[in-house]
Coordinates of C-alpha atoms in Angstrom, one line a residue:
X1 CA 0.0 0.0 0.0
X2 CA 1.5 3.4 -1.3
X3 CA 1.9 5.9 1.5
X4 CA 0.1 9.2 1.1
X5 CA 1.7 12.6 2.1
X6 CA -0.3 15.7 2.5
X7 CA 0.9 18.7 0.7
X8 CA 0.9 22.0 2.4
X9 CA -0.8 24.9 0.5
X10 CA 1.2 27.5 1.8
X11 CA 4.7 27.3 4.2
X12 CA 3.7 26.9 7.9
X13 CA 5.6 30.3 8.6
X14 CA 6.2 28.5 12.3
X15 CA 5.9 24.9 14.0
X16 CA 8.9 22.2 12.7
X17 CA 10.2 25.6 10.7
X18 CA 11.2 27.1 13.7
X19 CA 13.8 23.9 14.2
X20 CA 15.0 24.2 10.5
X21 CA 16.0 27.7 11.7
X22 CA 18.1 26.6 14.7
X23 CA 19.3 23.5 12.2
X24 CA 20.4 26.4 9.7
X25 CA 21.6 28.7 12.2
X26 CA 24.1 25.8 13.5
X27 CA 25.0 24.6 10.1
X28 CA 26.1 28.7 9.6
X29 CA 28.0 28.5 12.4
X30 CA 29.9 25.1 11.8
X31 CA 30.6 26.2 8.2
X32 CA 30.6 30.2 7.5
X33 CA 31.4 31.3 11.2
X34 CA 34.6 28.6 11.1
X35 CA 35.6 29.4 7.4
X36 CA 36.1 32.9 8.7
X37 CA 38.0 32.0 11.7
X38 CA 40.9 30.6 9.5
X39 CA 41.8 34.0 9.4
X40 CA 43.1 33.7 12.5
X41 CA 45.5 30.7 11.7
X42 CA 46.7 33.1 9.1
X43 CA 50.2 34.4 10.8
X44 CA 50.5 31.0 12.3
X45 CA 51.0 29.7 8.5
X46 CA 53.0 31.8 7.3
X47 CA 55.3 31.8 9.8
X48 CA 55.5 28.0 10.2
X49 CA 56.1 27.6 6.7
X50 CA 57.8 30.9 5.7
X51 CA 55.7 31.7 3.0
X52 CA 54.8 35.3 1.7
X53 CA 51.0 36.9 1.9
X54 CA 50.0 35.5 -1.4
X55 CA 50.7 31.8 -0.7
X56 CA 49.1 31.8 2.1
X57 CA 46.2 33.2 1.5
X58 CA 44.9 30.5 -1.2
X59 CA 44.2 28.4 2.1
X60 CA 41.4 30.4 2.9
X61 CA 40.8 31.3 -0.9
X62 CA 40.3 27.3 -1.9
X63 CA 38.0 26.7 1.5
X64 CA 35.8 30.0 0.1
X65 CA 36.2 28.5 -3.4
X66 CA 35.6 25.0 -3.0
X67 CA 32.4 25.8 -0.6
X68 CA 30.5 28.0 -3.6
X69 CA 31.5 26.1 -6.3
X70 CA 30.4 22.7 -5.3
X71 CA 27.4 24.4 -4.1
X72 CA 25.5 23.1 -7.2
X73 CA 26.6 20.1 -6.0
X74 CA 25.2 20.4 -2.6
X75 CA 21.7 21.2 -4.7
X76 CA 21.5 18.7 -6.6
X77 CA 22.1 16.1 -3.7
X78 CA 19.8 17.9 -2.0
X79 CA 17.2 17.7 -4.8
X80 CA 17.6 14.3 -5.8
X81 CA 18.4 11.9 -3.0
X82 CA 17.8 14.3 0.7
X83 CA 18.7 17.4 2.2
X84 CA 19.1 14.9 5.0
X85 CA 21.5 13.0 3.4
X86 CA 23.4 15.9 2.2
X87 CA 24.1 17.9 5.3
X88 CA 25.6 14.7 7.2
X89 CA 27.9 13.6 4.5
X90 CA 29.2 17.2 3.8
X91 CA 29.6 17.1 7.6
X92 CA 31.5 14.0 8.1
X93 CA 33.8 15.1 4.8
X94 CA 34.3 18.8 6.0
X95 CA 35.0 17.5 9.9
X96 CA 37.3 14.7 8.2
X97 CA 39.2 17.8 6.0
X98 CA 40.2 19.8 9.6
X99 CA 40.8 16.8 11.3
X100 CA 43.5 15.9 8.5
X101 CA 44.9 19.3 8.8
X102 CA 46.0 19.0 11.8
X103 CA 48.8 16.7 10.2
X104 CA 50.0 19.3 7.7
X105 CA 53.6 19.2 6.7
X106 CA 53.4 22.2 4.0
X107 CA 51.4 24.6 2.1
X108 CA 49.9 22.3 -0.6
X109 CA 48.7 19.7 2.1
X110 CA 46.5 22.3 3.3
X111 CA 45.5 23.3 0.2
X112 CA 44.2 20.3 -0.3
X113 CA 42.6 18.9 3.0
X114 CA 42.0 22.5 5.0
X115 CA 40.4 23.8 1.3
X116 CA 39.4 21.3 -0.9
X117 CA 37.6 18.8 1.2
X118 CA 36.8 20.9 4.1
X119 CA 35.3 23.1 1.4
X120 CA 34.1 20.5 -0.5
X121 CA 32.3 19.5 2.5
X122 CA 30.8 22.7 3.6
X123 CA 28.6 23.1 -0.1
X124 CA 27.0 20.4 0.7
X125 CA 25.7 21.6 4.1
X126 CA 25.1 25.2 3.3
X127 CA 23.2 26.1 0.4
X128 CA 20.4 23.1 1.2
X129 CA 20.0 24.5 4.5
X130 CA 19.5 28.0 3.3
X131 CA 16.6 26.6 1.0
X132 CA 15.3 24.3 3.7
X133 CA 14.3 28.2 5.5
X134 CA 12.9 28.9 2.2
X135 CA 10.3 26.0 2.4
X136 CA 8.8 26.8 5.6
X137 CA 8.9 30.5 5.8
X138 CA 7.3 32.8 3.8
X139 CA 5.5 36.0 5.1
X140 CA 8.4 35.9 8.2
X141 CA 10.7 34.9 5.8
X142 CA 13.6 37.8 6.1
X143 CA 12.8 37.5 9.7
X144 CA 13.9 33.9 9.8
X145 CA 16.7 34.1 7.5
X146 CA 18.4 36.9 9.3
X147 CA 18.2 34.3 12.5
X148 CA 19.2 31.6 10.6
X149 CA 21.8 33.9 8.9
X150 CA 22.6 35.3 12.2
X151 CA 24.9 32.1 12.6
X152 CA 27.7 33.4 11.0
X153 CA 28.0 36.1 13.2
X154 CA 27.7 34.8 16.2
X155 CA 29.7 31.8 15.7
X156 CA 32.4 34.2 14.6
X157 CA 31.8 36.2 17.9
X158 CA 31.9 33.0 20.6
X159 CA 34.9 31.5 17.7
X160 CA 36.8 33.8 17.1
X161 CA 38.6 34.5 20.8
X162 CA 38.1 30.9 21.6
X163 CA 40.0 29.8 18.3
X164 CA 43.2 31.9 19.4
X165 CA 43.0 30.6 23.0
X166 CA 43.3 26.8 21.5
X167 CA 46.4 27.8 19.8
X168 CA 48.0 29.8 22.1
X169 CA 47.1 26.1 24.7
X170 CA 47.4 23.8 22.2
X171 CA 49.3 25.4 19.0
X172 CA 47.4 25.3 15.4
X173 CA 47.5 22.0 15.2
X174 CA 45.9 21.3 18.1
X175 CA 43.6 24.2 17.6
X176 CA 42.6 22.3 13.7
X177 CA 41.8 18.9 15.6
X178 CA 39.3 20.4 18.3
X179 CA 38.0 22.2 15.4
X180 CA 37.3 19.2 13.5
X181 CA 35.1 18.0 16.2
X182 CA 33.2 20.8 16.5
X183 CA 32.4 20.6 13.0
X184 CA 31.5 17.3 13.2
X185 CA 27.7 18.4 14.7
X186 CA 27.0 19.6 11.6
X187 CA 25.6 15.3 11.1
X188 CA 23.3 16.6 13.6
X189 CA 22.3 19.7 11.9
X190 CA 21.0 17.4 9.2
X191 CA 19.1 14.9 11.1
X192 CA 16.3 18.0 11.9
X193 CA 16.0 19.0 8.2
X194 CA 12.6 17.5 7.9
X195 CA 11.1 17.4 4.2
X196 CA 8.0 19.6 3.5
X197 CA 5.6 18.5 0.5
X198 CA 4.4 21.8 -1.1
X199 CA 1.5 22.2 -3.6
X200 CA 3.4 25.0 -5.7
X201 CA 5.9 22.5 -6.1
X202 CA 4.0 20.1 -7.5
X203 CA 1.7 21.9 -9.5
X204 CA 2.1 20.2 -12.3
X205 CA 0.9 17.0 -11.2
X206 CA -3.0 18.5 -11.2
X207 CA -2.0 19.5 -14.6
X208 CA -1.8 15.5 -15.3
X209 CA -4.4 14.9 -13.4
X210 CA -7.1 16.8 -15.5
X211 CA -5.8 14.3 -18.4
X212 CA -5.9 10.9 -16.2
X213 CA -8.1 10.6 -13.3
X214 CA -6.7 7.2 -12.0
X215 CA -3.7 9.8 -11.0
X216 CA -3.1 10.3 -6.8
X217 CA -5.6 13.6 -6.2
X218 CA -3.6 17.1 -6.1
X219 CA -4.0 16.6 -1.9
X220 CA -2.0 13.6 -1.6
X221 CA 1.1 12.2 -3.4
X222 CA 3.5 9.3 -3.0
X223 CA 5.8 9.8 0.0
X224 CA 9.0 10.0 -1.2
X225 CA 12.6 11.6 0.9
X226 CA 13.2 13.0 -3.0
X227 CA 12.0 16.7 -4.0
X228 CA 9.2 17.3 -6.7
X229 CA 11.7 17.6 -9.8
X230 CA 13.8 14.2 -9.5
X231 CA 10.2 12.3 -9.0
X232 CA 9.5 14.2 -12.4
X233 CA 13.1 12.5 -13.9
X234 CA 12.1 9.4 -13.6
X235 CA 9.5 9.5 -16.0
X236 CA 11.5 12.5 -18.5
X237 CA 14.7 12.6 -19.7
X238 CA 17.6 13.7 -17.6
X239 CA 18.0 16.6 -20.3
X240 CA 14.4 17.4 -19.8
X241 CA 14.6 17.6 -15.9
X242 CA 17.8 19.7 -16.1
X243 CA 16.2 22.4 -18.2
X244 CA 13.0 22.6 -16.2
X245 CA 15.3 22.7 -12.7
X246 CA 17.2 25.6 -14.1
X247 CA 15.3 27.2 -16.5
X248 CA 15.6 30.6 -14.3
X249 CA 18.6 31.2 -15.6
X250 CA 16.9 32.7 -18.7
X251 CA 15.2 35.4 -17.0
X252 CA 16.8 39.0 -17.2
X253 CA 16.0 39.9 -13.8
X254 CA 18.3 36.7 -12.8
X255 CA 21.3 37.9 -15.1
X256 CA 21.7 40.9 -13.6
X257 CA 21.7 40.0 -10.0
X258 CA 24.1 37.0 -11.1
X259 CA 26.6 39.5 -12.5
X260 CA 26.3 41.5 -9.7
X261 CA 26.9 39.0 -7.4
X262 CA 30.7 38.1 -8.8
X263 CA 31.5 42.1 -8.0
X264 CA 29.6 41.4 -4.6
X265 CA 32.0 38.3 -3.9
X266 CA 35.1 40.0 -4.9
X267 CA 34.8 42.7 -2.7
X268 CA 33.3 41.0 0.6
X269 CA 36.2 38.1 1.2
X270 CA 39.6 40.3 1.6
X271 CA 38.5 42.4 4.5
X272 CA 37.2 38.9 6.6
X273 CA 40.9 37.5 5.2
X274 CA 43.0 40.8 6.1
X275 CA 41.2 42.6 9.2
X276 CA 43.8 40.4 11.5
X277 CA 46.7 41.1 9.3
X278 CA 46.3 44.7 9.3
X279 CA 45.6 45.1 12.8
X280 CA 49.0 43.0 13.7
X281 CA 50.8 45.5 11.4
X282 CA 49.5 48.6 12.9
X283 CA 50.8 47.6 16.5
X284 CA 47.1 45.9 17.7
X285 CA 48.2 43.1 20.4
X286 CA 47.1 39.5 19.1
X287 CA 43.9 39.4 21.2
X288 CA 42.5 42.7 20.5
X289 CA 43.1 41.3 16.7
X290 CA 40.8 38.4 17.8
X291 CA 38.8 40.4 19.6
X292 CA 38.1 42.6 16.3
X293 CA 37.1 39.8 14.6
X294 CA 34.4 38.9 17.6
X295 CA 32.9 42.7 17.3
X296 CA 32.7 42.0 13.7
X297 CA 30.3 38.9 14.2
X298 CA 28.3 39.8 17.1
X299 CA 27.5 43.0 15.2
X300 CA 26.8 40.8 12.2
X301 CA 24.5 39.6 14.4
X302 CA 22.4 42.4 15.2
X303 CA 22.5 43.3 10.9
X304 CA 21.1 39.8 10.6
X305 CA 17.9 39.8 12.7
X306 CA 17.3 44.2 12.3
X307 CA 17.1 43.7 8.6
X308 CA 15.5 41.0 8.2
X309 CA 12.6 41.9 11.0
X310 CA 12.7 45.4 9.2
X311 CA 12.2 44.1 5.7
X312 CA 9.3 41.6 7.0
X313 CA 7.4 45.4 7.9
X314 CA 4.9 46.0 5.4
X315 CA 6.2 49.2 4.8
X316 CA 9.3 47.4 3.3
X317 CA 8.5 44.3 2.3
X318 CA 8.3 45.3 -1.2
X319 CA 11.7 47.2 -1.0
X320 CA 13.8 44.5 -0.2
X321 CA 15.6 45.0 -3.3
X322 CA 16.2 48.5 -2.9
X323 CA 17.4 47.8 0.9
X324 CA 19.3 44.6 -0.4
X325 CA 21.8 47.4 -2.7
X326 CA 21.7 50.1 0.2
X327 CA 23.2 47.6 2.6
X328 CA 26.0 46.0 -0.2
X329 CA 27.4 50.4 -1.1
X330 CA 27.8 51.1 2.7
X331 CA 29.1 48.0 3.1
X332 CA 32.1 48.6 0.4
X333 CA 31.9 52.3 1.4
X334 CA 33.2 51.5 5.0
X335 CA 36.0 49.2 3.3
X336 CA 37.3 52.8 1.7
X337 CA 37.9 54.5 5.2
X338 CA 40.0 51.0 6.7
X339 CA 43.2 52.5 5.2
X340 CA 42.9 55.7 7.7
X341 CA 42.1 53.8 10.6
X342 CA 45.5 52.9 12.3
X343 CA 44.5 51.8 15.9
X344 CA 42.6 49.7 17.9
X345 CA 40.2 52.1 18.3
X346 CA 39.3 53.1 15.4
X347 CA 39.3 49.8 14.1
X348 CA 36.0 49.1 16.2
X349 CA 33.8 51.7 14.4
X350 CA 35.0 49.7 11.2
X351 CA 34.2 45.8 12.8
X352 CA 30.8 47.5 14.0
X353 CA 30.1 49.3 10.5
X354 CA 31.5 46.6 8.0
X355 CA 29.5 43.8 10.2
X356 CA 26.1 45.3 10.5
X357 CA 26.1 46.0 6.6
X358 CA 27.6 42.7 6.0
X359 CA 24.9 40.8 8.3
X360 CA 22.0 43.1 6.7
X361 CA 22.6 42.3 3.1
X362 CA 23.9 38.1 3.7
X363 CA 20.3 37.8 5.4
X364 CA 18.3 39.2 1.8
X365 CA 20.6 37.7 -0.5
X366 CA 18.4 34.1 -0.2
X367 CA 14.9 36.4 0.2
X368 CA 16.0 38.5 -2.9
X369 CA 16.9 35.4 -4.8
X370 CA 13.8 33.7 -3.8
X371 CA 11.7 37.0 -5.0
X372 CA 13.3 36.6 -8.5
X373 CA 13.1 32.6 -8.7
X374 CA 10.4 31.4 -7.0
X375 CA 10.3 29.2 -3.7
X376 CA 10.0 25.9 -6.0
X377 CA 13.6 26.5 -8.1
X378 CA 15.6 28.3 -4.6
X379 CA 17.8 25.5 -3.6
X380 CA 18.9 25.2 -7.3
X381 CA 19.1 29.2 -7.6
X382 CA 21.1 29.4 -4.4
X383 CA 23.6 26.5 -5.9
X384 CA 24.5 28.8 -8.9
X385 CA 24.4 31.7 -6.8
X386 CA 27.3 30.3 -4.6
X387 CA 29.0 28.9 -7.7
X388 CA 29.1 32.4 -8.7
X389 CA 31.1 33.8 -5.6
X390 CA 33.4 30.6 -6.4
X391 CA 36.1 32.3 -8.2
X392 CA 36.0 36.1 -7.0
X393 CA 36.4 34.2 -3.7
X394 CA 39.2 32.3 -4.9
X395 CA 41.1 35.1 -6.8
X396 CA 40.8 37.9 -4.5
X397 CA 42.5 36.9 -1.2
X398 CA 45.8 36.6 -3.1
X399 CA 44.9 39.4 -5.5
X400 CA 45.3 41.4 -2.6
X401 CA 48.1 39.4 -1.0
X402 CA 50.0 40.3 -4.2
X403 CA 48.7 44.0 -3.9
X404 CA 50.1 43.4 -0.4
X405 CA 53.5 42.9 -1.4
X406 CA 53.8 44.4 -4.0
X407 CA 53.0 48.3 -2.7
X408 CA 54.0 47.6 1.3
X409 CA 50.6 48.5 2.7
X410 CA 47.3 47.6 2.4
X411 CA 45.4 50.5 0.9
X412 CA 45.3 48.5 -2.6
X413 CA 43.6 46.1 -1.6
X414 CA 40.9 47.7 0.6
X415 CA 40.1 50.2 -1.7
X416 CA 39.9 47.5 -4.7
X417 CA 37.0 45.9 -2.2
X418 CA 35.7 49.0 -1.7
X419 CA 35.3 49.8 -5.0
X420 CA 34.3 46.6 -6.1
X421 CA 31.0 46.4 -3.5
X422 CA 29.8 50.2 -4.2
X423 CA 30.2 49.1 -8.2
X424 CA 27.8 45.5 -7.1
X425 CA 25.3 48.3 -5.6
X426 CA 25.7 51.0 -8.6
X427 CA 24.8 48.3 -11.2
X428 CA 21.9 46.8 -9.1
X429 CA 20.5 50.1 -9.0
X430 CA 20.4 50.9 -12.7
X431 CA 18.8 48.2 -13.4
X432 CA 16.1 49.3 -11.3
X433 CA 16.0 52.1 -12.5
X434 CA 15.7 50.8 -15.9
X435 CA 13.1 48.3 -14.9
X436 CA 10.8 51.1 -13.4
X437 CA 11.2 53.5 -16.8
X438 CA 10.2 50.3 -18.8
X439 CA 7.7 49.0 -16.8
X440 CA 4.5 47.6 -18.9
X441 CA 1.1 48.4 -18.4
X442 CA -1.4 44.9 -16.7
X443 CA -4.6 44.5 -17.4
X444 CA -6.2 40.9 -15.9
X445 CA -9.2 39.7 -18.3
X446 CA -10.5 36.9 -15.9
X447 CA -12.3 33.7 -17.2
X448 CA -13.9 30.6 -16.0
X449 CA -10.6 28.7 -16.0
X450 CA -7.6 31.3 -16.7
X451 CA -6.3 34.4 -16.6
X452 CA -5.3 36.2 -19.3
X453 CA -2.7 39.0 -18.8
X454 CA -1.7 41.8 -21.7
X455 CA 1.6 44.0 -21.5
X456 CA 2.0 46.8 -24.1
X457 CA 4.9 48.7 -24.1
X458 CA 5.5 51.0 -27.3
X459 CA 4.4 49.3 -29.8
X460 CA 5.2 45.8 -28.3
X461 CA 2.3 43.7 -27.5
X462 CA 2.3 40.1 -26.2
X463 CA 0.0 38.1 -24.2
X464 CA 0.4 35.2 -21.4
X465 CA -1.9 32.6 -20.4
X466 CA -1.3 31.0 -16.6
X467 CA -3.8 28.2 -15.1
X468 CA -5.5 29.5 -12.0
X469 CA -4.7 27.7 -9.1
X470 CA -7.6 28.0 -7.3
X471 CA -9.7 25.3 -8.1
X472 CA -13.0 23.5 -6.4
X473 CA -11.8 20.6 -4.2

């Protein structure tokens, strides 16, 4: 006998959600919030191995890199066998890649256990969390994103002093090892993804219903761990189900914010990479380094949850956009002033500045990309948009490491982050701007079954036929 499921018509917006936010906000932790903490092993590399800036910086550049660009990866297993599934294995691979670490005997074993696998291991975990949120949350959505969000920063926060105590007790290595446990929970973080059937998501099975009544009713559907689209490839062609999964990629609005999001990745990785650097260099003690790096998340923090409760308000909830490109320019604007800021204390102003911003536009970046795709196609969405920061992630820590060396100081490379952001912002915005001058006129001519909808701009005209999904039970 073929077990029935029932489909929700809407996300809860509470109940078993509430645990996929603490499941997310964990897995943030155990994967963003400790990716960032590398940082802090940063002058213990370099002087272990006596290598220059740029060599040691691809460490953190391959963890950044491998994480976003196996994130399609992480998707797709999600998709097509279990989030479940994913978030443990990525969790027993990443905790397996620090643990191995901890053995290092040069550069390139790093490279490849610390970043590769601990990387690879961390894009399984993190982009089918985010959409997990996505499922159950939709009119508190930004609200429980920025908590879910919120992980990175306060994992950086609790980490970030606790890290440099292990390896001032312990040394790095010791440090890598307890780290590797740590991680390890993330095998829990997966046991409380619990699937969620939604009708939107399989909306096209009524469509096959209407054509073969013997078909389950649109209420009910074969259980299955699986999502919606690989039940649909076992009856299509793999070809088929690939072009259906990603067919958002076509859409302009999609384009832009994916171009935007290479200038966005660029910019946002050297100043989590350098902050500790620079501070050593300007005479700032090792702790109040670390301690830099704690404002910075706990701050983070507070941009997570005030955005996203802010942008839930109905007065912004449909400028989310426009709040999602405020957030990314003041974010690269602050990165301009770090060159002036040669002491502890103005270094603060800068952690709290840099990680409110930084928490405020992370927390939209899964709501705007949701607005654009649809709930149904986010965990694929957020795969390509984490492929996407793949390479600026891995290019610009030792872009500026060369910068770095090459000019003394580290004014290059801030400003080029700077700049890099405010340009991510800039480009967003003209595209709104372009958008809302171009805008086409609606008008809805309802009928019994559909609803017909007419743009006319200029002399362009072209109509659109959708199926109504309210229908008589």
């Amino acid at each position: 006998m073929t077990k029935k499921t029932i489909l929700h018509t809407a996300p809860p917006d509470g109940g078993w959600g509430w645990m996929i936010v603490i499941g997310c906000f964990l897995v943030t932790v155990c994967t963003r919030a400790v990716t960032r903490c590398i940082s802090i092993f940063f002058v213990e590399f370099q002087v272990y191995f006596g290598q220059d800036y740029s060599r040691t910086a691809w460490i953190h550049s391959i963890v950044d890199c491998a994480t976003m660009l196996c994130a399609p990866l992480g998707s797709y297993v999600s998709n097509h066998v279990s989030c479940q599934v994913g978030i443990m294995l990525g969790g027993l691979l990443a905790s397996t890649g620090l643990v191995l670490s901890s053995f290092a005997t040069s550069l390139e074993y790093l490279y490849l256990t610390l970043g590769v696998l601990t990387g690879l291991g961390f894009a399984l975990c993190y982009s089918p969390a985010i959409a997990m949120v996505g499922k159950y949350f939709d009119k508190r959505k930004a609200l429980a994103y920025g908590i879910a969000m919120s992980g990175s920063g306060i994992g950086t926060f609790i980490l970030a002093p606790v890290v440099q105590l292990l390896i001032e007790q312990f040394s790095w290595r010791g440090a890598l090892l307890i780290l590797g446990g740590f991680v390890s929970n993330l095998c829990v973080c997966g046991a409380l993804m619990r699937p969620i059937n939604l009708k939107e998501d399989f909306a096209h099975y009524s469509l096959k219903q209407e054509h073969n009544p013997n078909e389950p009713n649109e209420s009910t559907i074969p259980s299955s761990k699986c999502s919606p689209l690989s039940l649909d490839c076992t009856h299509k062609s793999l070809c088929y189900c690939s072009q259906k999964e990603y067919s958002f990629l076509l859409k302009p609005d999609f384009i832009i914010l994916a171009i935007s999001f290479l200038f966005l990745a660029y910019g946002c990785s050297p100043p989590f990479v350098y902050l500790v650097p620079y501070a050593l260099s300007v005479g700032v003690s090792h702790q109040q380094a670390a301690f830099l790096m704690s404002i910075l998340g706990v701050i983070d923090i507070v941009g997570n949850v005030s955005f996203g409760w802010l942008t839930d308000r109905r007065f912004l909830k449909n400028h989310r956009y426009a709040c999602y490109l405020i957030a990314v320019g003041l974010d690269g604007l602050s990165c301009l002033f770090l060159p002036i800021l040669r002491c502890f204390e103005l270094l603060v102003p800068f952690s709290v500045t840099f990680g409110y911003f930084d928490g405020a536009y992370v927390a939209l970046i899964p709501v705007v990309t949701g607005d654009v795709v649809g709930t149904t196609s986010l965990s694929s969405a957020l795969g390509v948009v984490f492929f996407l920061h793949a390479v600026p992630y891995l290019v610009s820590p030792p872009i500026s490491g060369w910068l770095v060396d090459t000019t003394g100081n580290y004014t290059a490379a801030f400003l080029s982050s700077g700049l890099s952001m405010i340009f991510c912002a800039l480009l967003l915005a003209f595209a709104k701007l372009i958008r809302l001058r171009h805008k086409p006129l609606t008008m809805t001519v309802p009928t019994s079954d559909t609803r017909q909808e007419i743009w006319t701009n200029g002399d362009l005209t072209s109509a659109a036929t959708e199926e109504c999904n309210h229908k008589e039970v």
